[in-house]
Amino acid sequence: MKGKYKVSQYIGVPLETDDSGNYQIKQDEQGNFKLHSWRTGKHTKGKYQKLGQVFITENNLMVAIVKTIPVAFKDRHEYTPLQRFTSEFVSNKLLDKAQGKL
């Protein structure tokens, strides 16, 4: 089929930066956080490299990838597309903390 592309689901944790510019997990007032799901889209820029990579959503939210899951092309509309992958990565400590929620 023309226009078909590989689709993956990315389970990720929203990020924010501290005063030094280091990535931290975005938490609510109680110190809790949730994992959310996005997918590659037809116009997604950049390439996935490995877990811990940071991507930017269409709402300009920074997210660290915690897990990837292949998605059938026909099922892609069940997930929100992401805007672009960056070349930045979070620390292993932050990744381990986020993966504890899986």
Short mmCIF file of C-alpha atoms in Angstrom, two decimals:
data_model
loop_
_atom_site.label_atom_id
_atom_site.label_comp_id
_atom_site.label_asym_id
_atom_site.label_seq_id
_atom_site.Cartn_x
_atom_site.Cartn_y
_atom_site.Cartn_z
CA MET A 1 0.00 0.00 0.00
CA LYS A 2 1.35 3.41 -0.95
CA GLY A 3 2.08 5.72 1.97
CA LYS A 4 2.39 2.94 4.53
CA TYR A 5 5.07 3.40 7.18
CA LYS A 6 6.36 1.54 10.23
CA VAL A 7 4.40 2.45 13.37
CA SER A 8 5.57 1.97 16.95
CA GLN A 9 3.94 2.88 20.23
CA TYR A 10 6.15 4.69 22.71
CA ILE A 11 5.27 4.55 26.37
CA GLY A 12 6.85 7.55 28.00
CA VAL A 13 7.01 9.76 31.03
CA PRO A 14 6.54 13.56 30.74
CA LEU A 15 9.61 15.58 31.68
CA GLU A 16 10.52 19.02 32.94
CA THR A 17 13.92 20.59 33.55
CA ASP A 18 15.35 21.76 36.84
CA ASP A 19 17.19 25.08 37.31
CA SER A 20 20.39 23.49 35.96
CA GLY A 21 18.69 22.22 32.80
CA ASN A 22 18.69 18.57 33.90
CA TYR A 23 15.68 16.43 33.06
CA GLN A 24 13.32 15.43 35.86
CA ILE A 25 10.05 13.49 35.83
CA LYS A 26 7.06 15.82 35.84
CA GLN A 27 5.17 15.00 39.05
CA ASP A 28 1.87 16.10 40.58
CA GLU A 29 1.54 17.74 44.01
CA GLN A 30 1.71 14.35 45.74
CA GLY A 31 4.93 13.39 43.96
CA ASN A 32 3.21 10.87 41.66
CA PHE A 33 3.59 10.53 37.91
CA LYS A 34 1.90 8.62 35.11
CA LEU A 35 3.12 7.00 31.93
CA HIS A 36 1.39 7.90 28.66
CA SER A 37 1.39 6.54 25.12
CA TRP A 38 2.30 8.09 21.75
CA ARG A 39 3.16 6.73 18.31
CA THR A 40 5.25 7.57 15.29
CA GLY A 41 3.29 9.46 12.67
CA LYS A 42 3.70 10.06 8.96
CA HIS A 43 5.32 13.45 9.64
CA THR A 44 7.36 12.50 12.73
CA LYS A 45 10.86 13.96 12.46
CA GLY A 46 14.02 12.17 13.57
CA LYS A 47 14.65 8.52 14.39
CA TYR A 48 14.19 6.36 17.47
CA GLN A 49 17.55 5.25 18.88
CA LYS A 50 17.07 3.62 22.30
CA LEU A 51 15.16 3.72 25.57
CA GLY A 52 15.62 6.93 27.52
CA GLN A 53 15.55 9.05 24.37
CA VAL A 54 13.61 12.31 24.65
CA PHE A 55 10.94 13.22 22.13
CA ILE A 56 8.62 16.20 21.78
CA THR A 57 4.86 15.83 21.42
CA GLU A 58 2.66 17.91 19.16
CA ASN A 59 1.84 20.01 22.26
CA ASN A 60 5.58 20.65 22.85
CA LEU A 61 5.76 18.38 25.89
CA MET A 62 9.13 16.68 26.45
CA VAL A 63 8.81 12.93 27.05
CA ALA A 64 11.35 10.19 27.83
CA ILE A 65 10.77 6.81 26.16
CA VAL A 66 10.33 4.03 28.72
CA LYS A 67 9.11 1.19 26.46
CA THR A 68 8.40 0.57 22.77
CA ILE A 69 5.72 -1.67 21.28
CA PRO A 70 5.15 -2.40 17.58
CA VAL A 71 1.72 -1.31 16.28
CA ALA A 72 -0.14 -2.62 13.24
CA PHE A 73 -0.56 0.13 10.65
CA LYS A 74 -4.34 -0.26 10.73
CA ASP A 75 -4.38 0.33 14.53
CA ARG A 76 -2.31 3.53 14.48
CA HIS A 77 -5.25 5.88 15.09
CA GLU A 78 -5.67 4.51 18.62
CA TYR A 79 -2.58 6.49 19.68
CA THR A 80 -1.59 10.16 19.55
CA PRO A 81 1.29 10.90 17.15
CA LEU A 82 4.49 12.49 18.42
CA GLN A 83 6.13 15.47 16.73
CA ARG A 84 9.86 14.69 16.71
CA PHE A 85 12.64 12.71 18.31
CA THR A 86 15.56 14.62 19.81
CA SER A 87 19.16 13.47 20.17
CA GLU A 88 18.96 13.86 23.96
CA PHE A 89 18.65 11.11 26.56
CA VAL A 90 17.70 10.98 30.24
CA SER A 91 19.93 9.43 32.91
CA ASN A 92 19.74 5.71 33.64
CA LYS A 93 18.53 6.56 37.16
CA LEU A 94 15.56 8.52 35.81
CA LEU A 95 14.82 5.77 33.24
CA ASP A 96 14.88 3.08 35.96
CA LYS A 97 12.49 5.12 38.13
CA ALA A 98 10.05 5.55 35.23
CA GLN A 99 10.27 1.87 34.23
CA GLY A 100 9.25 0.97 37.79
CA LYS A 101 5.73 2.15 36.83
CA LEU A 102 5.39 -0.41 34.02
#
